[in-house]
PDB file of C-alpha atoms and ligand atoms in Angstrom:
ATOM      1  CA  UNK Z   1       0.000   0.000   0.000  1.00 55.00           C
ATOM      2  CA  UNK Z   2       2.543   1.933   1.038  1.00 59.00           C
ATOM      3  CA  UNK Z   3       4.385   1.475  -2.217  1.00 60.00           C
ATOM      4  CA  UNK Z   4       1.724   2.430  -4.276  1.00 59.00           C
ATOM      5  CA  UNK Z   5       1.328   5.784  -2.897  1.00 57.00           C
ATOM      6  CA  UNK Z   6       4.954   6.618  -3.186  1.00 57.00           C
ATOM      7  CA  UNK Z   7       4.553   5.203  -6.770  1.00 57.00           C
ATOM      8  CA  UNK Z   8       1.434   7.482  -7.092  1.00 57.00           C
ATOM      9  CA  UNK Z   9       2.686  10.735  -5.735  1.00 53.00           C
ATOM     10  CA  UNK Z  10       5.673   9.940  -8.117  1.00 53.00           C
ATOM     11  CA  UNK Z  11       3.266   9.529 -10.992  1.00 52.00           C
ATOM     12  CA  UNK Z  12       1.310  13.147 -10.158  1.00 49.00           C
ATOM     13  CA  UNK Z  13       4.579  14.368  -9.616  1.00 48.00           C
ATOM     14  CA  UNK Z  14       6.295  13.740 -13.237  1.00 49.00           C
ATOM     15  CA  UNK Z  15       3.087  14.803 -14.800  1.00 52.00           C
ATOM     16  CA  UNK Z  16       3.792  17.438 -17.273  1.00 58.00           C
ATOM     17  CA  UNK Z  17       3.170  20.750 -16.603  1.00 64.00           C
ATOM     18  CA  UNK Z  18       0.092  22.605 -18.992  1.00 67.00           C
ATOM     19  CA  UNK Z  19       0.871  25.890 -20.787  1.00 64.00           C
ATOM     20  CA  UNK Z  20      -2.770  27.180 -18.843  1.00 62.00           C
ATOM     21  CA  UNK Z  21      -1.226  26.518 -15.481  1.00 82.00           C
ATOM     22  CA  UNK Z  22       1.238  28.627 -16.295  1.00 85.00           C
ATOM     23  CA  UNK Z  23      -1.198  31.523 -16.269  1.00 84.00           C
ATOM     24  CA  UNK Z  24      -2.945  33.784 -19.117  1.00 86.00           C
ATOM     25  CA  UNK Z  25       0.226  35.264 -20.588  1.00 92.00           C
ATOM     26  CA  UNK Z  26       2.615  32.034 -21.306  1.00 94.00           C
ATOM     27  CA  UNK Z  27       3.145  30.491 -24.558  1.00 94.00           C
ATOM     28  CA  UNK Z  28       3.953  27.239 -24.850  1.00 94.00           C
ATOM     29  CA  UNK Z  29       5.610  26.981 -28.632  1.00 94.00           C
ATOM     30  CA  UNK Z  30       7.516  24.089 -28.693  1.00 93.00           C
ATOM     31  CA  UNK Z  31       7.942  21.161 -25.840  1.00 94.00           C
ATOM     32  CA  UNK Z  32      10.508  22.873 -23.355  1.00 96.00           C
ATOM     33  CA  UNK Z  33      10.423  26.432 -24.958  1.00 97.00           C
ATOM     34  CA  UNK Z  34       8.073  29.015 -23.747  1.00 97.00           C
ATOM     35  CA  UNK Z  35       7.178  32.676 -24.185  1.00 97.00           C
ATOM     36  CA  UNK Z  36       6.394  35.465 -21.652  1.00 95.00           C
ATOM     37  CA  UNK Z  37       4.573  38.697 -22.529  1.00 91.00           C
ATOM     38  CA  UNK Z  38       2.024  40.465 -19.773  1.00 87.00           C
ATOM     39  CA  UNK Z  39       0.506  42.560 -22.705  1.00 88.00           C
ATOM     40  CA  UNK Z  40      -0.124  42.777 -25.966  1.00 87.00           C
ATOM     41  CA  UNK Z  41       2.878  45.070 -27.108  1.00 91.00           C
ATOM     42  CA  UNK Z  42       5.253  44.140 -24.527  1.00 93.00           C
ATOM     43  CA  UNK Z  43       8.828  42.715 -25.141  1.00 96.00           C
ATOM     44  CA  UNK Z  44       8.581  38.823 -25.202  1.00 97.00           C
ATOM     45  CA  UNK Z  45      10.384  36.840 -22.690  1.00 97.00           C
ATOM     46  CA  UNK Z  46      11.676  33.418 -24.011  1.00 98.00           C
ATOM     47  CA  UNK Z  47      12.239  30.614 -21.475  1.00 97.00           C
ATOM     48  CA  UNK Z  48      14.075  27.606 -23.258  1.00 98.00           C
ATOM     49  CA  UNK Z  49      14.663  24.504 -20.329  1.00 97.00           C
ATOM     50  CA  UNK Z  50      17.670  22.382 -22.073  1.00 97.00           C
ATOM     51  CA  UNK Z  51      19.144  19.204 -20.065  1.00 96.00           C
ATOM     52  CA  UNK Z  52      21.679  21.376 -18.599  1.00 97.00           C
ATOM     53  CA  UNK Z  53      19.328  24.303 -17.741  1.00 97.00           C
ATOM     54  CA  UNK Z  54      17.352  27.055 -18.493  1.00 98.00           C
ATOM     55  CA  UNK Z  55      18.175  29.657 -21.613  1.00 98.00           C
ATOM     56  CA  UNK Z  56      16.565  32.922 -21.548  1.00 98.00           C
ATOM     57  CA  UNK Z  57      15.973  35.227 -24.458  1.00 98.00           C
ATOM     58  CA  UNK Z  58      15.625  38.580 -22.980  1.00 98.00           C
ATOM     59  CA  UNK Z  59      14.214  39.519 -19.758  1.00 97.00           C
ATOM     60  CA  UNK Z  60      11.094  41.512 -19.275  1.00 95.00           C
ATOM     61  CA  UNK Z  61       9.502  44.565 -20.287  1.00 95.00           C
ATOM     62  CA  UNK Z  62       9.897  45.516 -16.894  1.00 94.00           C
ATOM     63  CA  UNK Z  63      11.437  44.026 -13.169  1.00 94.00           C
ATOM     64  CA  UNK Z  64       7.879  43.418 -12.223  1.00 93.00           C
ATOM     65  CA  UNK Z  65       7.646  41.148 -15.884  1.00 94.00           C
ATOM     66  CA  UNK Z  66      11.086  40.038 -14.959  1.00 96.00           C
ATOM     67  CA  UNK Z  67       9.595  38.281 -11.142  1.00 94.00           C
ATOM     68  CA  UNK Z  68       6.781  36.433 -13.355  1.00 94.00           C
ATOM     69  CA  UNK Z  69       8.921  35.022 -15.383  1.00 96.00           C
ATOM     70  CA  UNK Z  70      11.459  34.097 -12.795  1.00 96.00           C
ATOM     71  CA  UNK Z  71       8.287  32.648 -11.291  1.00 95.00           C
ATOM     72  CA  UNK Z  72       7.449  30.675 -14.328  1.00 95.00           C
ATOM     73  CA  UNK Z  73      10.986  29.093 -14.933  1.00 96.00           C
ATOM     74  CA  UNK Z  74      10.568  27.666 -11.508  1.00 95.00           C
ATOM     75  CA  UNK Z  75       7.647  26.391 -12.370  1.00 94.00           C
ATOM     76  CA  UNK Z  76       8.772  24.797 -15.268  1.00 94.00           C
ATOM     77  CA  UNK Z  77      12.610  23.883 -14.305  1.00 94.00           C
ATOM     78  CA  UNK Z  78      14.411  23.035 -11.002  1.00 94.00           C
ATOM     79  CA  UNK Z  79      17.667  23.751 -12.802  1.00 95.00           C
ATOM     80  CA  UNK Z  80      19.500  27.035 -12.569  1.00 96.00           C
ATOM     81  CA  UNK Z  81      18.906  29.882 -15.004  1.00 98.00           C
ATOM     82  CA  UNK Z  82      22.295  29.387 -16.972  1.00 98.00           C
ATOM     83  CA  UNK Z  83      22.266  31.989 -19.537  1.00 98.00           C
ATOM     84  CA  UNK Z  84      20.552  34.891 -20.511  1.00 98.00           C
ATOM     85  CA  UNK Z  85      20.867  36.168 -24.303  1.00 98.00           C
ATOM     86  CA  UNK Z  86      19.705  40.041 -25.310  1.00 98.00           C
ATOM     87  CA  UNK Z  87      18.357  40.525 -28.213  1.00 98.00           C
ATOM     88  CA  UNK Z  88      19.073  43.825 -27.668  1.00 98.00           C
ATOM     89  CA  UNK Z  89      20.660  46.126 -25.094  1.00 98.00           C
ATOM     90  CA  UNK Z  90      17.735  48.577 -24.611  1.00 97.00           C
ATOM     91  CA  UNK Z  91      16.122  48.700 -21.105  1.00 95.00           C
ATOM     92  CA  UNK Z  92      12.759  46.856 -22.230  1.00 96.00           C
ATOM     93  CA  UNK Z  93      14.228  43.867 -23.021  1.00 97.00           C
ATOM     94  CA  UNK Z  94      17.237  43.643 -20.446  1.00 97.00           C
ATOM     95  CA  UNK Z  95      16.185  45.557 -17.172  1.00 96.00           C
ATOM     96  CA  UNK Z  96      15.900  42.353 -15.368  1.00 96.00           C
ATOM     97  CA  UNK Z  97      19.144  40.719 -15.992  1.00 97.00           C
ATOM     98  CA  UNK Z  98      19.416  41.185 -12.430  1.00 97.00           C
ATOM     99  CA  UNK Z  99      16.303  38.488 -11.421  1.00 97.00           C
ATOM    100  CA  UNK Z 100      18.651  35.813 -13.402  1.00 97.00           C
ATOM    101  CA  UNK Z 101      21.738  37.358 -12.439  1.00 96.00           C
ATOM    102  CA  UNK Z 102      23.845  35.607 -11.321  1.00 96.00           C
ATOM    103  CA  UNK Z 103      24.137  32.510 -12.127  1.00 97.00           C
ATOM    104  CA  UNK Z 104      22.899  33.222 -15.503  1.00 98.00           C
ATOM    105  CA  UNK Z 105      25.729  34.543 -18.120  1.00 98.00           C
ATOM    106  CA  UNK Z 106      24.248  37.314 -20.187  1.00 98.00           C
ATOM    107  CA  UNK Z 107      25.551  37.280 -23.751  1.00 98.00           C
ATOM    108  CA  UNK Z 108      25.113  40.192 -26.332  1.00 98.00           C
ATOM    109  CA  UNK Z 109      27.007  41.495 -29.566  1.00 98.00           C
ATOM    110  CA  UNK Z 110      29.548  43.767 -29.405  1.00 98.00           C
ATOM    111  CA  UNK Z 111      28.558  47.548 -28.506  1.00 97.00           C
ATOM    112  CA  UNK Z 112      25.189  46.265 -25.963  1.00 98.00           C
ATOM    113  CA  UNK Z 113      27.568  46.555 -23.080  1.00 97.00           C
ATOM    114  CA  UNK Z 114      28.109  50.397 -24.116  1.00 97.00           C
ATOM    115  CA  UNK Z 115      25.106  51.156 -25.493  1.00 97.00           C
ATOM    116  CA  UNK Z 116      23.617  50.103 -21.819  1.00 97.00           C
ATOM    117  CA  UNK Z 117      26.195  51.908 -19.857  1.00 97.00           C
ATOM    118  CA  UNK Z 118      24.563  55.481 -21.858  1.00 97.00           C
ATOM    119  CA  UNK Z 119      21.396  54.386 -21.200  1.00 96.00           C
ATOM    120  CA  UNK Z 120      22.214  53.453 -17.038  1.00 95.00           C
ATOM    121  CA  UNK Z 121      20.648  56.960 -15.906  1.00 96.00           C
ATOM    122  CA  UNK Z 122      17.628  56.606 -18.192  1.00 95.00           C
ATOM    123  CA  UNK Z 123      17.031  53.622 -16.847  1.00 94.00           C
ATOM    124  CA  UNK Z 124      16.830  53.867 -13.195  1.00 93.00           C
ATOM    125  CA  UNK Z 125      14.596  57.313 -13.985  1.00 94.00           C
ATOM    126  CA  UNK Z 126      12.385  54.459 -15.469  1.00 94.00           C
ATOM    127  CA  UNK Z 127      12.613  52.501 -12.937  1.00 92.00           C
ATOM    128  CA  UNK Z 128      11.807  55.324 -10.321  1.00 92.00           C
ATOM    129  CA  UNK Z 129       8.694  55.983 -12.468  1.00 92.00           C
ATOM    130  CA  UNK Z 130       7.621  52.782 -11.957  1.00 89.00           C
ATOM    131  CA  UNK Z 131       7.594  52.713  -8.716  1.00 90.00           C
ATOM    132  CA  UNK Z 132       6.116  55.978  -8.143  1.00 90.00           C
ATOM    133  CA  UNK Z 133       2.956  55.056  -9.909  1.00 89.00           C
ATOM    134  CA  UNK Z 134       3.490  51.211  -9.126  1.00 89.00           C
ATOM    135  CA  UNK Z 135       3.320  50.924  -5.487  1.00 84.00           C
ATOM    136  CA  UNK Z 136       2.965  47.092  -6.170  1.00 86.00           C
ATOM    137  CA  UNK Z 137       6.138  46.602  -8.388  1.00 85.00           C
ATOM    138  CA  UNK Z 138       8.090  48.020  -5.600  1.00 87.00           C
ATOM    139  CA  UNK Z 139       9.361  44.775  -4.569  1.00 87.00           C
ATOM    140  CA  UNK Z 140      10.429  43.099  -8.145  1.00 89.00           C
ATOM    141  CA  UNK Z 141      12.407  46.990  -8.214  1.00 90.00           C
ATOM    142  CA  UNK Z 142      13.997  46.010  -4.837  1.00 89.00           C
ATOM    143  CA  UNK Z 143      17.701  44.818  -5.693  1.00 90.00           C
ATOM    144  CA  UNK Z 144      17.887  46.600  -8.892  1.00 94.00           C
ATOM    145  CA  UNK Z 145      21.711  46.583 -10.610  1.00 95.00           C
ATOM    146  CA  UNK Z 146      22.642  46.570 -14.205  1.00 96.00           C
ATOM    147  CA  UNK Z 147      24.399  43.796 -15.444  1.00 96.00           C
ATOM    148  CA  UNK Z 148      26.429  44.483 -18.336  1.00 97.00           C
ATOM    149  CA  UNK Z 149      26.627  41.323 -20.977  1.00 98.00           C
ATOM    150  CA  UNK Z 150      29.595  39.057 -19.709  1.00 98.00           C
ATOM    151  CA  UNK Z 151      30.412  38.199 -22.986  1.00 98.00           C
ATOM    152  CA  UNK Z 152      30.266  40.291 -26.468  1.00 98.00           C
ATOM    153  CA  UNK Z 153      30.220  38.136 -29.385  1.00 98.00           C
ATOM    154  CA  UNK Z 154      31.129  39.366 -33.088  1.00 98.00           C
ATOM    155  CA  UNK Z 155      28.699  38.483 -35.872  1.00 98.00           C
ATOM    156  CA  UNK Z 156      27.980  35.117 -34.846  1.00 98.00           C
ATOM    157  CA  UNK Z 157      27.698  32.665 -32.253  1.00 98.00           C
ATOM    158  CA  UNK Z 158      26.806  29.216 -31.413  1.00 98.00           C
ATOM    159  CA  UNK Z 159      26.115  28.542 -28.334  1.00 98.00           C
ATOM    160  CA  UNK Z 160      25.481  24.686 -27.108  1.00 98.00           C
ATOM    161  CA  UNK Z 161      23.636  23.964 -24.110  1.00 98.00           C
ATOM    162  CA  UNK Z 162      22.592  20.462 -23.219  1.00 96.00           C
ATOM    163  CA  UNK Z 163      20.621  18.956 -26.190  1.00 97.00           C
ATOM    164  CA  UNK Z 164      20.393  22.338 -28.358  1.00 98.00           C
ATOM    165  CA  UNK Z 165      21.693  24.272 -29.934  1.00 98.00           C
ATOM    166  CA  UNK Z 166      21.637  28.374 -30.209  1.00 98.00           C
ATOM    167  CA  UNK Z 167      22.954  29.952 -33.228  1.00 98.00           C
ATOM    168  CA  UNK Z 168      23.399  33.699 -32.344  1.00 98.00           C
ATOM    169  CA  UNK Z 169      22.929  36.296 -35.810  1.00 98.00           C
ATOM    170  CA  UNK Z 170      24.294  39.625 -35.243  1.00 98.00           C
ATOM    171  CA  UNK Z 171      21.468  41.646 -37.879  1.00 97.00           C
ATOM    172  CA  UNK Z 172      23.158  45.556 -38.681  1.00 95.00           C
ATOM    173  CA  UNK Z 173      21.555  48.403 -38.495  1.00 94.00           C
ATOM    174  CA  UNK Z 174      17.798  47.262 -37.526  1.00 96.00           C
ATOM    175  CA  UNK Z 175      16.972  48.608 -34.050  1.00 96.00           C
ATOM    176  CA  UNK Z 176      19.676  49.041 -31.694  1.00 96.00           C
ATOM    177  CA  UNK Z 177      23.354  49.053 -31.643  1.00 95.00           C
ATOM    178  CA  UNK Z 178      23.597  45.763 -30.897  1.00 97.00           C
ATOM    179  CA  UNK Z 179      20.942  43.492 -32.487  1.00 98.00           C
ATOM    180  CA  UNK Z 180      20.764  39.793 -32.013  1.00 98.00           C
ATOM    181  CA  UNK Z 181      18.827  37.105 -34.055  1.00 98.00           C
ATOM    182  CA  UNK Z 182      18.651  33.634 -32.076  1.00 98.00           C
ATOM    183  CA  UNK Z 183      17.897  30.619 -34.248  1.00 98.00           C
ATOM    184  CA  UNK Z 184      17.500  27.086 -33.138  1.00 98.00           C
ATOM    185  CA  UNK Z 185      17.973  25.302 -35.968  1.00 98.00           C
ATOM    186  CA  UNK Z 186      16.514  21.708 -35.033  1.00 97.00           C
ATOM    187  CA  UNK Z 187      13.415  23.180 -33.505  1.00 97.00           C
ATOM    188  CA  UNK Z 188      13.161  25.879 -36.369  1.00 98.00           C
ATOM    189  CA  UNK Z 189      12.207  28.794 -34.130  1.00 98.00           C
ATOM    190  CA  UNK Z 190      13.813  32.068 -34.910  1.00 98.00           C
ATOM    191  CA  UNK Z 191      13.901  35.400 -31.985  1.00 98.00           C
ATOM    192  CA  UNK Z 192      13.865  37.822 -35.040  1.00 98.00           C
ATOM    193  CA  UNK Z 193      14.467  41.181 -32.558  1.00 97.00           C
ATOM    194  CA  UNK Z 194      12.892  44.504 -33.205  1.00 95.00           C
ATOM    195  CA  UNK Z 195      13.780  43.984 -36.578  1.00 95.00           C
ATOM    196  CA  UNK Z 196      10.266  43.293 -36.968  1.00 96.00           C
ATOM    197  CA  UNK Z 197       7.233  43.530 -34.883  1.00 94.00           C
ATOM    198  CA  UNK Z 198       3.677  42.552 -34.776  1.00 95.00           C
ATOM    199  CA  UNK Z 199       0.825  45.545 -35.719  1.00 94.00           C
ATOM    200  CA  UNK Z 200       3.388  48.344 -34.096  1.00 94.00           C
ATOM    201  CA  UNK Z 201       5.472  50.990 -35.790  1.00 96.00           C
ATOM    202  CA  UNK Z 202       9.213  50.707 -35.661  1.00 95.00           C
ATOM    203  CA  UNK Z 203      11.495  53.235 -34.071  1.00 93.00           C
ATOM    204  CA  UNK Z 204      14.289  53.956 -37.033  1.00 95.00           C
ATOM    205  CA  UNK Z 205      16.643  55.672 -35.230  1.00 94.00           C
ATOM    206  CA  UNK Z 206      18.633  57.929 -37.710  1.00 94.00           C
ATOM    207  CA  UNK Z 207      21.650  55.469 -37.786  1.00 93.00           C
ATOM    208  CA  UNK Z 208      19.408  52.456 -38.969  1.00 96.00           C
ATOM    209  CA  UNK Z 209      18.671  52.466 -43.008  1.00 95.00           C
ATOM    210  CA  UNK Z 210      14.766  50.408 -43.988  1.00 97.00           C
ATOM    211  CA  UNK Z 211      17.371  48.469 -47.017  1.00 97.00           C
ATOM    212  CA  UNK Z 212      19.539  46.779 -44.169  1.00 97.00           C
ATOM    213  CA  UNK Z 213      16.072  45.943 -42.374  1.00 97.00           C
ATOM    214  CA  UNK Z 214      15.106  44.540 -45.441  1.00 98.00           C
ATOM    215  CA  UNK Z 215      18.086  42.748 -45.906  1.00 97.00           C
ATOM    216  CA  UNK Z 216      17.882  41.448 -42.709  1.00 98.00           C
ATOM    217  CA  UNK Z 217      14.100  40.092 -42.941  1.00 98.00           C
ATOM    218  CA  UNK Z 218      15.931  38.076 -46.225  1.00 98.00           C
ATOM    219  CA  UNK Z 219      18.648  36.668 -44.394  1.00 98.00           C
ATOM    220  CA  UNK Z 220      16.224  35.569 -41.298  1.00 98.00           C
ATOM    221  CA  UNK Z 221      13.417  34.451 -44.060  1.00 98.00           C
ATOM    222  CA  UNK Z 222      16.571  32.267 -45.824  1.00 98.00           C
ATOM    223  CA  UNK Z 223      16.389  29.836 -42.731  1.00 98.00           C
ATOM    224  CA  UNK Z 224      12.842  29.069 -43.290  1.00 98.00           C
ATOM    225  CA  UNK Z 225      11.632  28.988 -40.016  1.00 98.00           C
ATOM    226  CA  UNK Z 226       8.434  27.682 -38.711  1.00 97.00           C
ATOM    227  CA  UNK Z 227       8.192  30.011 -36.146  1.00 97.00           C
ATOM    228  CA  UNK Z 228       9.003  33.683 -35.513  1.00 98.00           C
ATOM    229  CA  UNK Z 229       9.271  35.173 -32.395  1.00 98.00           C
ATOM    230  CA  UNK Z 230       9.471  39.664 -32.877  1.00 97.00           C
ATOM    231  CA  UNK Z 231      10.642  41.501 -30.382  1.00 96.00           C
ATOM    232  CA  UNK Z 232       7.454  42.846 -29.231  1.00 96.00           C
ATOM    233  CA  UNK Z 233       4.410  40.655 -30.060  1.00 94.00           C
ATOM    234  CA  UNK Z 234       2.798  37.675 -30.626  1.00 94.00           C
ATOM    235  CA  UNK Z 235       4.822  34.613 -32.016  1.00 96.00           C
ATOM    236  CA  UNK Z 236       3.715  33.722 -35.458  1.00 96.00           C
ATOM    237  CA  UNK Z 237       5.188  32.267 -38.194  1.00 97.00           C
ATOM    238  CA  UNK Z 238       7.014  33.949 -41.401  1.00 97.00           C
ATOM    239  CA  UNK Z 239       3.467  35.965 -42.307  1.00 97.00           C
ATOM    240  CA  UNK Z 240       5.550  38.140 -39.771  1.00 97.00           C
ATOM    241  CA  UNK Z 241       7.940  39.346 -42.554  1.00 98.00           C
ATOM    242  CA  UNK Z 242       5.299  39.473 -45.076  1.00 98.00           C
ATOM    243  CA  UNK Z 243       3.686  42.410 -43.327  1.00 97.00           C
ATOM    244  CA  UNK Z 244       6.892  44.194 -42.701  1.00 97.00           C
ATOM    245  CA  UNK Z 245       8.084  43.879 -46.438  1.00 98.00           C
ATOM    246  CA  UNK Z 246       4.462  45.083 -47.500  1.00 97.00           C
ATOM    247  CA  UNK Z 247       4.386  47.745 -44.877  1.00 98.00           C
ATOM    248  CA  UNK Z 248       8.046  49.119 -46.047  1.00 98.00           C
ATOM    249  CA  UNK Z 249       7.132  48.503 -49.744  1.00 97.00           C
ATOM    250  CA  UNK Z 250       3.815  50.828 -49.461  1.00 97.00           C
ATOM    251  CA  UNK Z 251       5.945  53.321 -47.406  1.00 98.00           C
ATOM    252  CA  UNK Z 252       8.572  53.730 -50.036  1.00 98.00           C
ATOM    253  CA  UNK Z 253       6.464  53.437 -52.700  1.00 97.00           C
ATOM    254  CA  UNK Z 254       4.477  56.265 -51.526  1.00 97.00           C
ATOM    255  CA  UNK Z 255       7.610  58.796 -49.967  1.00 98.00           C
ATOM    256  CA  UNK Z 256       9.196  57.849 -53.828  1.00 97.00           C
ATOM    257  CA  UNK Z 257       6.520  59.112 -55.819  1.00 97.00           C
ATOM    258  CA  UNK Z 258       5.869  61.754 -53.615  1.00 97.00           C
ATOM    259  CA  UNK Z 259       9.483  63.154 -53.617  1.00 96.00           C
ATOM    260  CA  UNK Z 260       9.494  62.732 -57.963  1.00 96.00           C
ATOM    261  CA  UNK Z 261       6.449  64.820 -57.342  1.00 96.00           C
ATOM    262  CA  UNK Z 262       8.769  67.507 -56.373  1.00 96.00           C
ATOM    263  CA  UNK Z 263       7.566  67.835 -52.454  1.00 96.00           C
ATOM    264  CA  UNK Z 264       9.752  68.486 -49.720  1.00 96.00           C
ATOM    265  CA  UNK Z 265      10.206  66.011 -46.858  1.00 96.00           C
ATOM    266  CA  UNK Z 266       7.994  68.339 -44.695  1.00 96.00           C
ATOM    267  CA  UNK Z 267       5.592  68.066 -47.291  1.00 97.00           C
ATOM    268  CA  UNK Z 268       5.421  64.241 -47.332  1.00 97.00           C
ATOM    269  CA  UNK Z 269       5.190  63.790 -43.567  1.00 96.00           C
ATOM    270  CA  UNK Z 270       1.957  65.983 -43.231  1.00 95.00           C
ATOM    271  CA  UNK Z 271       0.406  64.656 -46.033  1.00 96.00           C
ATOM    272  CA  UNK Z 272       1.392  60.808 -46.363  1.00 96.00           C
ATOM    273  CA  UNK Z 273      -0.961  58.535 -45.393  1.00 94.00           C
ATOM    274  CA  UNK Z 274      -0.521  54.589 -44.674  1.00 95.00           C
ATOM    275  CA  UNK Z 275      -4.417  53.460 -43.828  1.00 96.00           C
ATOM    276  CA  UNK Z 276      -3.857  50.027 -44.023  1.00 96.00           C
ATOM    277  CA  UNK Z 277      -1.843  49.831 -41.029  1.00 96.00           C
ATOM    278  CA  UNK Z 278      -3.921  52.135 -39.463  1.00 94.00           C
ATOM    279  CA  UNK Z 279      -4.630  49.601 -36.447  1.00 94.00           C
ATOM    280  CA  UNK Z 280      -0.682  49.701 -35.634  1.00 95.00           C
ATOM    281  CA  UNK Z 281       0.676  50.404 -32.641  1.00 93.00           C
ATOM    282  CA  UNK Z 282       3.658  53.323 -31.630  1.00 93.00           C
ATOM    283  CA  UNK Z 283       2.009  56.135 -34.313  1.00 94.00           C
ATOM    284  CA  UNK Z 284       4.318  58.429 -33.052  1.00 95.00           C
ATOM    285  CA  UNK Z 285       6.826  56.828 -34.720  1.00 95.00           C
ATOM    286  CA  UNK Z 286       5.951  57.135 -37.911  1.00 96.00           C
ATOM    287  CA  UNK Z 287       7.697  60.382 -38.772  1.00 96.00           C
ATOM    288  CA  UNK Z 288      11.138  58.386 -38.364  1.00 96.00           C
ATOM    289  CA  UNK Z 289       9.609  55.651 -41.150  1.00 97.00           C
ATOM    290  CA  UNK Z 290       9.100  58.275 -43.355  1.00 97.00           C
ATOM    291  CA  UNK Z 291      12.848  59.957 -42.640  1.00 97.00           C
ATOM    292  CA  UNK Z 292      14.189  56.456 -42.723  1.00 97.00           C
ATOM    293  CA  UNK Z 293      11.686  56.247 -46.484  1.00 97.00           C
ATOM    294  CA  UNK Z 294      13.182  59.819 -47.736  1.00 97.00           C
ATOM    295  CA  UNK Z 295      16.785  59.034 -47.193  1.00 96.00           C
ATOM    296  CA  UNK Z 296      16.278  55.560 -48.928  1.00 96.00           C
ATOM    297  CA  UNK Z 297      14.316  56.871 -52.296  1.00 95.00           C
ATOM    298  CA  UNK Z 298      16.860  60.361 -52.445  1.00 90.00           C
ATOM    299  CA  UNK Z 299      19.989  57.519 -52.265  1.00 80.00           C
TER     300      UNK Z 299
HETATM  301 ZN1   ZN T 301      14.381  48.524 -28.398  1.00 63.75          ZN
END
């Protein structure tokens, strides 16, 4: 008798656990690889449990997203978090480094490290903002550090960990100054960054040009993946790219034959209109799409 309730409570135990019990905002997208995002346009949070332990992809929008997720990899995993990868260094993806680590490595291309250090002050304003209007995030802000990436990789990296394998993509000139596609080839899931998104505008910060997004929406399409994770928004599959080639073929279509037209860039902002992607996200910032549009179509 005895025996069969050890054998039982064994049994319950070893159950797998179900994406629902893992609450309202978990994916599950393959066996062992899950995704994290508390709203609709927040950064996604990637927990990937390997035999040797637990990969992260980013950390959280914010600390407080940061604790849930922490919450949910202990859920999922009695391992250690082992490494944490950024697929990019701005504060909405990487402000909680500090809830994995240590022991968790954090891993970014070259430049995230510096491009983090600028960005300290900015970020601990945010974080004082949060917990002004927050009182209840107060405690996943308690013990607040940055962690700068341990390690900087150039162009590419693979990364093995227990039974997969992470092949890191450095994409130039999409979002940040240090952009990072992740690709695991055997499960054919691609992190594709703020390269793309899902229904939001992109921020095209003056040093980023819409032909090396473009080229990098090619080279990520090239390894045919069956699932695409953006940096913000729901994981999909390559229809992803589609609307972000149609979006930037509309937009430079339209600043092109406006600018032959003779108008000035001025001109073309207040006038321009894009109603197809009306239901998008981050309108504000449009204007730098249509800077980004000008300086591609004038060469
Ligand atoms: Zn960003």
């Amino acid at each position: 008798m005895r025996y069969v309730l050890v054998a039982i409570v064994a049994w319950v135990t070893a159950l797998p656990i179900k994406a629902q019990d893992l609450g309202p905002h978990v994916r599950k997208i393959r066996d062992g690889i899950f995704v994290y995002a508390a709203k609709a346009q927040d950064s996604n949070v990637s927990m990937i449990l390997t035999k040797e332990g637990v990969v992260m992809i980013d950390t959280g929008q914010t600390p407080v997203d940061s604790s849930a997720a922490m919450g949910v990899v202990k859920k999922l995993s009695s391992q250690p978090v082992r490494f944490v990868i950024h697929t990019e260094p701005h504060d909405d993806h990487t402000v909680g480094d500090f809830v994995f680590s240590p022991p968790a490595v954090v891993i970014a291309h070259a430049g995230a490290g510096e491009s983090m250090r600028k960005a300290a002050a900015g970020t601990l304003e945010r974080n004082r903002k949060q917990a002004a209007e927050y009182p209840d995030a107060r405690g996943a802000l308690e013990g607040y550090r940055q962690i700068l990436p341990h390690i900087e990789y150039q162009q590419k990296l693979t990364l093995n960990v227990g039974e997969r394998t992470f092949d890191l993509i450095y994409l130039k000139n999409v979002h940040s100054e240090a952009d990072t596609a992740v690709w695991l080839p055997k499960e054919r899931v691609l992190w594709a960054t703020a390269a793309v998104g899902v229904k939001r505008y992109p921020n095209i910060r003056p040093f980023l040009t819409i032909p090396d997004i473009l080229a990098s929406i090619k080279l990520m399409r090239a390894l045919n993946p069956e699932v695409v994770i953006a940096g913000h928004g729901a994981p999909g599959t390559t229809q992803i790219f589609d609307e972000m080639e149609r979006y930037y073929a509309l937009l430079l279509e339209r600043v092109g034959r406006m600018a032959r037209d003779g108008k000035s860039l001025e001109q073309i902002k207040a006038e321009i209109k894009m109603p197809e992607f009306d239901d998008w996200a981050g309108k504000e910032r449009f204007p730098s799409n249509v800077d980004a549009a000008w300086k591609a179509v004038k060469g």
